[in-house]
Short mmCIF file of C-alpha atoms and ligand atoms in Angstrom, two decimals:
data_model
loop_
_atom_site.label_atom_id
_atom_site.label_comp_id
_atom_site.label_asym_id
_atom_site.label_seq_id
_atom_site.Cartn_x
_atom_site.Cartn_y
_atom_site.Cartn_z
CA UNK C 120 8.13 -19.11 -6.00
CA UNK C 121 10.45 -16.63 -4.13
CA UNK C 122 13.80 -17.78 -3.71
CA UNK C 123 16.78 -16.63 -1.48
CA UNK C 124 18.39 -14.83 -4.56
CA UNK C 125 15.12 -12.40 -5.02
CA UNK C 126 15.59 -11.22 -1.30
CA UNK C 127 19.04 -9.90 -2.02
CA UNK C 128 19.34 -6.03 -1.08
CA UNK C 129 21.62 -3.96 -3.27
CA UNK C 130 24.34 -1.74 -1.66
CA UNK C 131 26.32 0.87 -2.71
CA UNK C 132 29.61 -0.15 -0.42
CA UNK C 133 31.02 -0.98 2.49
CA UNK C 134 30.06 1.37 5.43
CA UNK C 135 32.78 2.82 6.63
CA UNK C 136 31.41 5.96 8.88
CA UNK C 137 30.46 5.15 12.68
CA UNK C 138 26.64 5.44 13.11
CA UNK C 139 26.15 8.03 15.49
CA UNK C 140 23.05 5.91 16.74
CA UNK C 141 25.95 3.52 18.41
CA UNK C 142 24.72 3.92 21.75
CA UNK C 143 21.08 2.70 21.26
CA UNK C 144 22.85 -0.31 19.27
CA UNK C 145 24.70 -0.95 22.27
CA UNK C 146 22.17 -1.06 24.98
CA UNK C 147 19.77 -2.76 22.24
CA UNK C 148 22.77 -5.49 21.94
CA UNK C 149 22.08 -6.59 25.70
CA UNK C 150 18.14 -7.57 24.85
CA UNK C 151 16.71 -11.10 23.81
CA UNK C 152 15.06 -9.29 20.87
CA UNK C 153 18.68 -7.93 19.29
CA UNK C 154 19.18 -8.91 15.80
CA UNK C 155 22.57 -9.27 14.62
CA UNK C 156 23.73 -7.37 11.56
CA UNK C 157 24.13 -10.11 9.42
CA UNK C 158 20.93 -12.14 11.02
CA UNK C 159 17.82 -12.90 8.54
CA UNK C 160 14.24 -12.95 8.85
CA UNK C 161 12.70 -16.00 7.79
CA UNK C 162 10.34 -15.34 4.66
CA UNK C 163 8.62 -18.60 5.38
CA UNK C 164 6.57 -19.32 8.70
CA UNK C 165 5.88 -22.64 8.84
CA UNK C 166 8.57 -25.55 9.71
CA UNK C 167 7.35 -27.76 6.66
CA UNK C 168 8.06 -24.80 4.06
CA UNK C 169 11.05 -23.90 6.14
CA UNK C 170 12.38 -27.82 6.08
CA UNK C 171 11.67 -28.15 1.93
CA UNK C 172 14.26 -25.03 1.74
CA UNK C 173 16.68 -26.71 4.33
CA UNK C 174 20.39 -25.55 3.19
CA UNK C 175 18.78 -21.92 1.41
CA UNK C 176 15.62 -20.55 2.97
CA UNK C 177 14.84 -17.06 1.20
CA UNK C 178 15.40 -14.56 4.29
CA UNK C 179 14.92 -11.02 4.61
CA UNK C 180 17.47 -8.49 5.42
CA UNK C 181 16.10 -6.93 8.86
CA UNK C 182 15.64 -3.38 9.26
CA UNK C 183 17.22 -0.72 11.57
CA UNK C 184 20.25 1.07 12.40
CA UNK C 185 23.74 -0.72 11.55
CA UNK C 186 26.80 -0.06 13.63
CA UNK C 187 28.77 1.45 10.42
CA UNK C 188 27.26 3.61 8.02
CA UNK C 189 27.97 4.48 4.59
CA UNK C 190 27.21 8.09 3.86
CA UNK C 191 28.95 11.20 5.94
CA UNK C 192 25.74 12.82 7.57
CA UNK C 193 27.01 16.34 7.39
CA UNK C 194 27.78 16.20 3.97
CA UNK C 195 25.04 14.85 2.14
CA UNK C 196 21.70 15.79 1.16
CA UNK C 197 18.28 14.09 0.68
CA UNK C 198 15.43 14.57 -1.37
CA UNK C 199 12.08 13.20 -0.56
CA UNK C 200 9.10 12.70 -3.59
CA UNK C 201 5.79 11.79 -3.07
CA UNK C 202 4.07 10.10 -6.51
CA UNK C 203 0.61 8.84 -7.20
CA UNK C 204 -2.74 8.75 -5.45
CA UNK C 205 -3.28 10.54 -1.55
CA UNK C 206 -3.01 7.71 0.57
CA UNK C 207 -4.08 8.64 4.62
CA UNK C 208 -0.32 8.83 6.34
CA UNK C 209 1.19 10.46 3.37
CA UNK C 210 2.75 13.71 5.83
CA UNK C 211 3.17 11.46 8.94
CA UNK C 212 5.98 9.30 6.38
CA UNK C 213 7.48 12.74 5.35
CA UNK C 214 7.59 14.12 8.87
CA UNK C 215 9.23 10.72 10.35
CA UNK C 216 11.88 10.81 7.67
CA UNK C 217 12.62 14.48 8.23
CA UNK C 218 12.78 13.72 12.63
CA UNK C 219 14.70 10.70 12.16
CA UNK C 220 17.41 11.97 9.38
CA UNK C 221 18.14 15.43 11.36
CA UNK C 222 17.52 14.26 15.19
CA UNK C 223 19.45 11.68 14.66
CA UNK C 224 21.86 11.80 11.81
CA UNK C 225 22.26 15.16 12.23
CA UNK C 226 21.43 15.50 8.20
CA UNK C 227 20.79 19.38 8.25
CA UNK C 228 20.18 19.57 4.16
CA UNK C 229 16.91 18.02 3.00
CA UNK C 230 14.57 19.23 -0.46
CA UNK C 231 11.32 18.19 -0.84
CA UNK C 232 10.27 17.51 -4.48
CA UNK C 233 7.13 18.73 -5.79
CA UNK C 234 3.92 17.07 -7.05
CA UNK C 235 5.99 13.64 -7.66
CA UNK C 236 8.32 12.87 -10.22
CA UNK C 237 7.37 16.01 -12.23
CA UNK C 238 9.05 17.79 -9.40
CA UNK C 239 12.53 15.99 -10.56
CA UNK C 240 11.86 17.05 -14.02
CA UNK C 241 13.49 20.54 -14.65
CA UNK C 242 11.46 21.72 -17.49
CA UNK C 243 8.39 21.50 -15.23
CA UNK C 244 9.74 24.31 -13.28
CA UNK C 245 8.75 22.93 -9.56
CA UNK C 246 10.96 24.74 -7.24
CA UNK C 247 12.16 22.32 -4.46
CA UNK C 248 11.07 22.63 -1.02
CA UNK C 249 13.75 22.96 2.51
CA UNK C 250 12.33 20.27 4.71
CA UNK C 251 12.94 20.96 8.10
CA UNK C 252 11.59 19.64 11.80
CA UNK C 253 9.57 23.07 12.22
CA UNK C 254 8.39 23.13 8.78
CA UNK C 255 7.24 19.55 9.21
CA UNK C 256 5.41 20.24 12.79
CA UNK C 257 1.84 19.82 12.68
CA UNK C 258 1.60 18.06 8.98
CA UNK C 259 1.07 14.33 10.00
CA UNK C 260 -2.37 15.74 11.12
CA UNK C 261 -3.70 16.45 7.65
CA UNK C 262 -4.52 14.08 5.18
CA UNK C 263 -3.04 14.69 1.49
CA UNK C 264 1.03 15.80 1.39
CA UNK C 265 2.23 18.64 1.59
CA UNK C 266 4.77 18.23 -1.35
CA UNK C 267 1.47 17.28 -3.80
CA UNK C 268 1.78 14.39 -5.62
CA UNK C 269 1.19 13.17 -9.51
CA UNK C 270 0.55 10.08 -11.14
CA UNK C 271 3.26 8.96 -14.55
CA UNK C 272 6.48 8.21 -14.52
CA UNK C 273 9.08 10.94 -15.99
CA UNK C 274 12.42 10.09 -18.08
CA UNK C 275 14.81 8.58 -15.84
CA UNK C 276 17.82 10.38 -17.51
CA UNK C 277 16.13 13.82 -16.46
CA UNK C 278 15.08 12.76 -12.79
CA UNK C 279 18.84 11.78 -12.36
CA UNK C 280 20.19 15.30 -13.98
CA UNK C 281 18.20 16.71 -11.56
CA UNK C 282 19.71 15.12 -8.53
CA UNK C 283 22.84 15.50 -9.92
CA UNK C 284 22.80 18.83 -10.17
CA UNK C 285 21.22 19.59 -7.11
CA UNK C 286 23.32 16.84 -5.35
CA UNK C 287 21.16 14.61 -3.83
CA UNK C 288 22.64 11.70 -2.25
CA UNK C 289 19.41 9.88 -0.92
CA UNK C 290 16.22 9.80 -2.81
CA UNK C 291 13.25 8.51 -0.63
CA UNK C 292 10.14 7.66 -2.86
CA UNK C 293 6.95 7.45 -0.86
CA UNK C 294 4.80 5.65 -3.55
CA UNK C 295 2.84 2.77 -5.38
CA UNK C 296 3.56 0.49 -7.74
CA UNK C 297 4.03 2.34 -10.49
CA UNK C 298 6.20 4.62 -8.48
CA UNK C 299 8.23 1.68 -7.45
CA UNK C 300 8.94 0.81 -11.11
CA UNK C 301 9.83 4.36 -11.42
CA UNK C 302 12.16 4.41 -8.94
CA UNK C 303 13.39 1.10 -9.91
CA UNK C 304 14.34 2.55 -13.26
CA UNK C 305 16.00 5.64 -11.63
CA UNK C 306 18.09 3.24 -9.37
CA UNK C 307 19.22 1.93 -13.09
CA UNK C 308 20.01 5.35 -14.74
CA UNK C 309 22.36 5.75 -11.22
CA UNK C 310 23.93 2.52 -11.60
CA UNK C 311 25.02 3.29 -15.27
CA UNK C 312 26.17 6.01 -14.49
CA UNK C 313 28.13 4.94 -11.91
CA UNK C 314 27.16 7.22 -9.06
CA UNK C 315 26.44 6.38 -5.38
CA UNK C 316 22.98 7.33 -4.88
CA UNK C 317 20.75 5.82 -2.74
CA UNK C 318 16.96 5.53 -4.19
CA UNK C 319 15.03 4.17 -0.98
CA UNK C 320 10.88 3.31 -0.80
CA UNK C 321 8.18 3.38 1.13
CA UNK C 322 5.29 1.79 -0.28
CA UNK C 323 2.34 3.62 -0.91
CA UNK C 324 -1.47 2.01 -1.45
CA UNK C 325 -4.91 2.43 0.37
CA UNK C 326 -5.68 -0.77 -1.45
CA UNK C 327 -2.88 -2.54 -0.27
CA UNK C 328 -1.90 -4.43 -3.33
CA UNK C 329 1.82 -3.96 -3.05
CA UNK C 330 3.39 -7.49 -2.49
CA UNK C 331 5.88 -8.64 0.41
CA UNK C 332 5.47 -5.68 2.56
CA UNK C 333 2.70 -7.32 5.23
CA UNK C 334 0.64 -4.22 4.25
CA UNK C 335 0.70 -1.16 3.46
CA UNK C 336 0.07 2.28 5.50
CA UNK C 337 -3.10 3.91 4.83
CA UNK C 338 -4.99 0.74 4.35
CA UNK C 339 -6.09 0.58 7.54
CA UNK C 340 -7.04 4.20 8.17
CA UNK C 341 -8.92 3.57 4.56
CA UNK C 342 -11.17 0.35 5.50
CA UNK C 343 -12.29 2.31 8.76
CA UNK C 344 -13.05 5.28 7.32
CA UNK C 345 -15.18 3.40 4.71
CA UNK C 346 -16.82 1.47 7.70
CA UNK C 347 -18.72 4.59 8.00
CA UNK C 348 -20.49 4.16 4.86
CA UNK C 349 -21.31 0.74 5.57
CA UNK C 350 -22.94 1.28 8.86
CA UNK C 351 -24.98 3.84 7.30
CA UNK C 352 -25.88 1.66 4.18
CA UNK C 353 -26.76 -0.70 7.08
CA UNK C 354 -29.27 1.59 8.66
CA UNK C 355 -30.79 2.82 5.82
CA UNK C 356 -31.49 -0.88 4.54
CA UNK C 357 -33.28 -1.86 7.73
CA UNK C 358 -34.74 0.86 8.01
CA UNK C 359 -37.25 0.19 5.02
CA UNK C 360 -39.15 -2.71 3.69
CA UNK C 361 -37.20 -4.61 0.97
CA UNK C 362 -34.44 -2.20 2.07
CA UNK C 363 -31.18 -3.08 0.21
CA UNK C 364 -27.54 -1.28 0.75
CA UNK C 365 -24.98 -0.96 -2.15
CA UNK C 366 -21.77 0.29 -1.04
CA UNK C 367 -18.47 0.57 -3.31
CA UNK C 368 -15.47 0.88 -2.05
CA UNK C 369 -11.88 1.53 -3.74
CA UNK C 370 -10.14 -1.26 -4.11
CA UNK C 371 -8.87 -1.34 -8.34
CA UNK C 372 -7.52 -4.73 -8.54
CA UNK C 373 -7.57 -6.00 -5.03
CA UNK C 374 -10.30 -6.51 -2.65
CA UNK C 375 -8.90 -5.95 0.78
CA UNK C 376 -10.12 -2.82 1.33
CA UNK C 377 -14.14 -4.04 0.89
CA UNK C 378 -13.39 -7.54 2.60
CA UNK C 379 -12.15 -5.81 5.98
CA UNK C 380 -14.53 -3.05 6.06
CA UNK C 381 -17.40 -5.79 5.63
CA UNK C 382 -15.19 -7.87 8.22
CA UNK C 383 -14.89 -5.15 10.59
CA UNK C 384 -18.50 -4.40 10.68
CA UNK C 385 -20.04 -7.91 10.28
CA UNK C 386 -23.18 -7.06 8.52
CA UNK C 387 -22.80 -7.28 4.92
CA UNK C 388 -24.64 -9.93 3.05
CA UNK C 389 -22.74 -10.19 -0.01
CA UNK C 390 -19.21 -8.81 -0.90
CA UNK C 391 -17.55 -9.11 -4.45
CA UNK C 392 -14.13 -8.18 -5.70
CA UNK C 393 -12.21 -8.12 -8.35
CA UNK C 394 -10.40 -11.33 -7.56
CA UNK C 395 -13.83 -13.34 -7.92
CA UNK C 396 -15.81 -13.44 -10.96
CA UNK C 397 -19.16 -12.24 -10.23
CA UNK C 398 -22.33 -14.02 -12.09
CA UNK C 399 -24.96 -11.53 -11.78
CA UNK C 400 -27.62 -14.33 -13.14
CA UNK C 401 -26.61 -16.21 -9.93
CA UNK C 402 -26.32 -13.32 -8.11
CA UNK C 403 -29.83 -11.47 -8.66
CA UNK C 404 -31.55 -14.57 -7.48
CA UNK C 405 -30.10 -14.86 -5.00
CA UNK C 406 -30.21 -11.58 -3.43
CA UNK C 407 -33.89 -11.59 -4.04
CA UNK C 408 -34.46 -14.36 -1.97
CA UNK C 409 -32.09 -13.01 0.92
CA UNK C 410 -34.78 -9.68 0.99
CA UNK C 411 -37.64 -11.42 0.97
CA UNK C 412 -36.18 -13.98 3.92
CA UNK C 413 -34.62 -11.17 6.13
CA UNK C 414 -36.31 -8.05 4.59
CA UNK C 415 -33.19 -6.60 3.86
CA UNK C 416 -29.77 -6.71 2.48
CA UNK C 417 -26.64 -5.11 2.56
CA UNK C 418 -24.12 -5.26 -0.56
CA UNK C 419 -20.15 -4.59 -0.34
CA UNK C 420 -18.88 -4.09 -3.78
CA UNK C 421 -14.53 -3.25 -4.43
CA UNK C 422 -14.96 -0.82 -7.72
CA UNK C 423 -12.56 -3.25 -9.58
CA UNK C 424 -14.93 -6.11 -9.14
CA UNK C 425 -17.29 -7.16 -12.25
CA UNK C 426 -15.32 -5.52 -14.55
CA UNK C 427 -16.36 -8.31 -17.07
CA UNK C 428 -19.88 -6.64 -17.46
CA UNK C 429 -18.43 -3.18 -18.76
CA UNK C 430 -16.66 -2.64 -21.60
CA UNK C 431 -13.73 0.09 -19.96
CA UNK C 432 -11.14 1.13 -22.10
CA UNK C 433 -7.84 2.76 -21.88
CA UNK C 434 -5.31 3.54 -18.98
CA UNK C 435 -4.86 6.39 -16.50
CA UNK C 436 -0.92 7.85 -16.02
CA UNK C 437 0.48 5.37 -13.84
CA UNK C 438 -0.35 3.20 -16.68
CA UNK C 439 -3.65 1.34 -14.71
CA UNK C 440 -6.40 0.07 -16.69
CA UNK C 441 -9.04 2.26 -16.58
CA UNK C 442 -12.12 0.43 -14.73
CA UNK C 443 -16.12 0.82 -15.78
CA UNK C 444 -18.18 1.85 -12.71
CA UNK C 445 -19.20 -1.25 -11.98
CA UNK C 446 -21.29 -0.10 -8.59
CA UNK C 447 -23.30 2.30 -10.89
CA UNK C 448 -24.28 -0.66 -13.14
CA UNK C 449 -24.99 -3.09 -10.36
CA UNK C 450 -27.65 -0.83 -8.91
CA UNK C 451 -29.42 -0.35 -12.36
CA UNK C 452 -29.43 -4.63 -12.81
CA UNK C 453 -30.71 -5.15 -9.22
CA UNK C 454 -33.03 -2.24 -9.36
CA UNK C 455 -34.69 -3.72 -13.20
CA UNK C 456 -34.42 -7.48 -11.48
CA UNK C 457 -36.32 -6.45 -9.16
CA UNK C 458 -39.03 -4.81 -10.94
CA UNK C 459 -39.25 -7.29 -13.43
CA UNK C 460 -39.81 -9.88 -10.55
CA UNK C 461 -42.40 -7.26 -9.01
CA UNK C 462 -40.68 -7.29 -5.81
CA UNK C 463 -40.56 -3.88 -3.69
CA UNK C 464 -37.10 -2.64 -3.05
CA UNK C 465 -35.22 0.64 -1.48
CA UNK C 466 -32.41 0.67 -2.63
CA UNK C 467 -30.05 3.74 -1.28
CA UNK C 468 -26.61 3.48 -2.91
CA UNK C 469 -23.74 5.14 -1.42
CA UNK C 470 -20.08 5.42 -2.50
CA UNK C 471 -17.59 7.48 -0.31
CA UNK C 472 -14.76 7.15 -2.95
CA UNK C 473 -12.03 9.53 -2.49
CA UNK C 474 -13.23 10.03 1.21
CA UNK C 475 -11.54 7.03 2.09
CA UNK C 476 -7.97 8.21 1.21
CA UNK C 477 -8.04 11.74 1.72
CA UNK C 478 -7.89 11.49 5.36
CA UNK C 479 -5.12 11.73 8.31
CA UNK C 480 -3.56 8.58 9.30
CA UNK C 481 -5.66 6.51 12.26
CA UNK C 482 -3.01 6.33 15.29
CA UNK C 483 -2.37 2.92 14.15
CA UNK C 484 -1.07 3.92 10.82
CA UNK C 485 0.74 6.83 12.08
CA UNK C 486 2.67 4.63 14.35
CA UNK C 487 3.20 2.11 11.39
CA UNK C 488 4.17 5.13 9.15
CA UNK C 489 6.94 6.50 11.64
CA UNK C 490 8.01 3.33 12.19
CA UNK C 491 8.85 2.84 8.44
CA UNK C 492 9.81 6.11 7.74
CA UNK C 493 12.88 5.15 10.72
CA UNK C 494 13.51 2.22 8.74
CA UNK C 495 14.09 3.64 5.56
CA UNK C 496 16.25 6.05 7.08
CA UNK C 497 18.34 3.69 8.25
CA UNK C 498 18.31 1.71 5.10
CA UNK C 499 19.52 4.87 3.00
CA UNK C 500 21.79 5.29 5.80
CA UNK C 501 23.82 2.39 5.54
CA UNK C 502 23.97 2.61 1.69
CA UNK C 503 20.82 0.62 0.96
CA UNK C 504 19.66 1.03 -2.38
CA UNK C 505 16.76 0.02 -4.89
CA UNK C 506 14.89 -1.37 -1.81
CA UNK C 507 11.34 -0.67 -0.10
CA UNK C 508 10.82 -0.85 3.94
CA UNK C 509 8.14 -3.29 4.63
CA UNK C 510 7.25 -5.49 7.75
CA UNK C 511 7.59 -9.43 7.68
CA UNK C 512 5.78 -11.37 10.35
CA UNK C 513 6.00 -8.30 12.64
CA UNK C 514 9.55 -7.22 11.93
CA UNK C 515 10.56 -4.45 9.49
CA UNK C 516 12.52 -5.80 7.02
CA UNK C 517 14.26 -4.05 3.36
CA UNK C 518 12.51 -5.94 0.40
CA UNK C 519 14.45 -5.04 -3.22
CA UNK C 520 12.42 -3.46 -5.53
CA UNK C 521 12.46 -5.82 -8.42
CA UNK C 522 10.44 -8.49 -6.09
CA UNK C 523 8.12 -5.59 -5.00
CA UNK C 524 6.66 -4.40 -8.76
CA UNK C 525 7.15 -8.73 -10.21
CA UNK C 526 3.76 -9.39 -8.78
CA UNK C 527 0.36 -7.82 -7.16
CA UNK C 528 -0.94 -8.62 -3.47
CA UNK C 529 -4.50 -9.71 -3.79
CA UNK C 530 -6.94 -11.40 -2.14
CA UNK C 531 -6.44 -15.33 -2.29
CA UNK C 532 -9.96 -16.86 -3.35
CA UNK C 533 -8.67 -20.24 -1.63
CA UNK C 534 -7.07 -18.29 1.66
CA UNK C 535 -8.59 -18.12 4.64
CA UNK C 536 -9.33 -13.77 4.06
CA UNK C 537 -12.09 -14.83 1.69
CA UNK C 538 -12.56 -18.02 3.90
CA UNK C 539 -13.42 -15.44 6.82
CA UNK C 540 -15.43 -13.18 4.52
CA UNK C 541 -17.68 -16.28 3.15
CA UNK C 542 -18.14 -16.99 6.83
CA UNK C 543 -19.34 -13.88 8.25
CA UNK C 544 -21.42 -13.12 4.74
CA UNK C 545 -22.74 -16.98 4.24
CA UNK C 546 -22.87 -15.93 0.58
CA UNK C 547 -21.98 -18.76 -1.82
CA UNK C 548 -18.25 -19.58 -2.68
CA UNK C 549 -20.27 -18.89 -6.61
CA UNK C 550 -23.24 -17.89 -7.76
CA UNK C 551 -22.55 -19.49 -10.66
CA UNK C 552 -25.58 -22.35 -12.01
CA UNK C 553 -24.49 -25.00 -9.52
CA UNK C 554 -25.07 -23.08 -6.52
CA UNK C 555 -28.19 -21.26 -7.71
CA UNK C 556 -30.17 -23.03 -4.93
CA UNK C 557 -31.82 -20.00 -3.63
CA UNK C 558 -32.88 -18.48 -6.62
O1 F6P D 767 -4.57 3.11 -6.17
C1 F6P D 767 -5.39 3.55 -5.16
C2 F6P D 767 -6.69 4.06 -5.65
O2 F6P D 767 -7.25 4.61 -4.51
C3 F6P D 767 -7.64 3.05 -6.30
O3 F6P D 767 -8.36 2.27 -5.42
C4 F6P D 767 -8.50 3.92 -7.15
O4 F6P D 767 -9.09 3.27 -8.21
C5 F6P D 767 -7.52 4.91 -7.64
O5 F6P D 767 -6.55 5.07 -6.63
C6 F6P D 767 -8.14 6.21 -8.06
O6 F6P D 767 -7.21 7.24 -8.03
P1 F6P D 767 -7.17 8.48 -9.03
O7 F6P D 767 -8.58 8.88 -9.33
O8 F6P D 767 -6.40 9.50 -8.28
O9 F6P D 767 -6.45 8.01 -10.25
#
């Protein structure tokens, strides 16, 4: 459970420099939404969890710009790193931080690393890049980043020789989890050596896995993109007798991304993820019948779901298991079940994979990643440090970085996501024996 003490922000000292965004503070002071600086946003929602954590409810430390701040704008200088997988919004986050740190901090001297922590690692040999607001124009409306990214972590001692030399102040990591371990282990190496340098994230996932941060950007620019492929697996099934759509999605250890692109289109039979153990001798069955009733069927698979049929081995950089292709051997067992049960099927497979993620932000998303990227400027700002921006019942709020990388956002199997998905699927809660009542 997360207690008050887990939500504590680290800070590198007092801030002592007058924020020149004073003047929005002010007239912001004279609205019913103004937060205090030393006000809290509730991590719990309802008054019964609130009231069991009477005298210390864990509370988040709000985001946005604080009257005092504690680094000297003209004299510092930031660096910015991208690390991991493309995730859609990737340029819109480096643009916002760029806007907001020289229209209005009036920081003139920003680097952008290249191809992720490599780019921190000297004997790579990645020259940095100038960030500026005209070298930034344009970017948020490609997908990918234009600093190029990599997955692994590098040594810690080298990333902070780097910024040492080059004297970087602020270090903004726009990442994943594994980056966010990464980062937490650089905010360590700064700390021993006693320096004051800020490490600042922004959380980084098209599968939206990342914990504490209401969700991440991209995810929703990747679950409509990959609506596309559903609609079409859609068509195609009823298009043909015993017509049957198989669509995997992304999605490693966490099923959001296939349970809201089968929510937002509303016609998939069946979806499985990773966070519920598929029984295919349940499931087979059972899809069978739901053919032969409807004369079609559309399937929503996330890749990391039925990993317990494939024997995967191994781990990729960033230190994730390596998954089997678990959409690949679905279609081969319902294609066989089928024959053997001499029942006529089309089946027309389609998985847009990296599609999904390679794309510009949606508007939403590009809003969401501006709004972050402000935050986290703000955050560094003030002298915030081993942190992530996130947003907590609607309100941006700085989450430390040891509560981000403890644990993994997935779907709940008792919550009421799944709840919605069993509804608008009527698949079983199992296919497991029990409920094999349609086979
Ligand atoms: O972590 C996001 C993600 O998109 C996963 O869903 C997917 O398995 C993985 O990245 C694949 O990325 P890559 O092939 O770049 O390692």
């Amino acid at each position: 459970m997360v207690e008050a003490a887990d939500l504590l922000v680290r800070t590198l000292g007092e801030g002592r420099i007058d924020s020149p965004l004073q003047g929005l503070l002010d007239r912001r002071g004279t609205t019913e939404h103004y937060v205090d600086e030393a006000d809290r946003v509730l991590f719990d929602d309802t008054l019964a969890m609130v009231g069991e954590r009477i005298g210390k409810p864990p509370s988040f430390e709000p985001s946005g710009p604080r009257r005092r701040i504690f680094f000297d704008p003209a004299k510092i200088r930031v660096g910015i790193v991208t690390c991991g997988g493309l995730c859609p919004g990737l340029n819109d986050v480096i643009r916002g931080l760029v806007l907001e740190l020289t229209s209005h901090y009036g920081v003139s001297r920003i680097v952008g690393f290249r191809n992720g922590y490599r780019g921190l690692v000297a004997r790579h040999g990645h020259d940095v890049i100038d960030l500026t607001p005209a070298g930034v124009q344009h970017v948020n409306e490609q997908g990918g980043t234009i600093l190029g990214t990599s997955r692994g972590n590098q040594d810690p001692v080298e990333i902070v020789d780097c910024l040492d030399h080059l004297g970087v102040n602020i270090l903004f990591v726009i990442g994943g989890d594994g980056s966010m371990r990464g980062a937490q282990r650089i905010a360590q190496e700064i700390t021993a050596r006693d320096r004051r340098i800020a490490v600042v994230g922004v959380p980084k996932t098209i599968d939206n896995d990342i914990p504490w941060i209401g969700h991440s950007f991209g995810f929703q620019t990747a679950f409509g993109k990959a609506t596309e492929s559903i609609r079409a697996a859609h068509t195609e099934a009823m298009a043909q007798p015993g017509g049957v759509g198989l669509v995997q999605l992304m999605g490693r250890h966490s099923g959001f991304i296939a349970c809201y692109a089968a929510l937002a289109t509303n016609d998939a039979d069946y979806v499985l993820i990773p966070e519920v153990p598929v029984d295919l001798g349940g499931f087979l069955p059972h899809l069978r019948q739901r053919v032969r009733e409807r004369g079609h069927a559309l399937v929503v698979v996330a890749e990391g779901a039925g990993q317990e049929y494939l024997a995967a081995d191994g781990a990729d950089a960033s230190g994730n298991r390596l998954l089997g292709d678990f959409g690949i051997y679905l279609r081969g067992r319902v294609l066989s079940d089928f024959a053997t049960a001499g029942q006529e099927i089309n089946l027309k497979y389609i998985d847009p994979s990296y599609v999904i993620r390679s794309v510009p932000a949606n508007p939403y998303d590009s809003v969401y990643c501006l709004r972050l990227a402000q935050a986290a400027v703000h955050a560094a700002m003030a002298g915030r440090t081993e942190m992530v921006v996130g947003s907590w019942r609607n309100r941006f709020v700085h989450v430390p970085i040891p509560l981000t990388v403890a644990s993994r956002n997935q779907v709940d199997p008792g919550g009421d996501l799944w709840m919605s998905v069993l509804e608008a699927t009527g698949q079983p809660t199992s296919f497991a024996v029990p409920d094999r009542a349609a086979a």
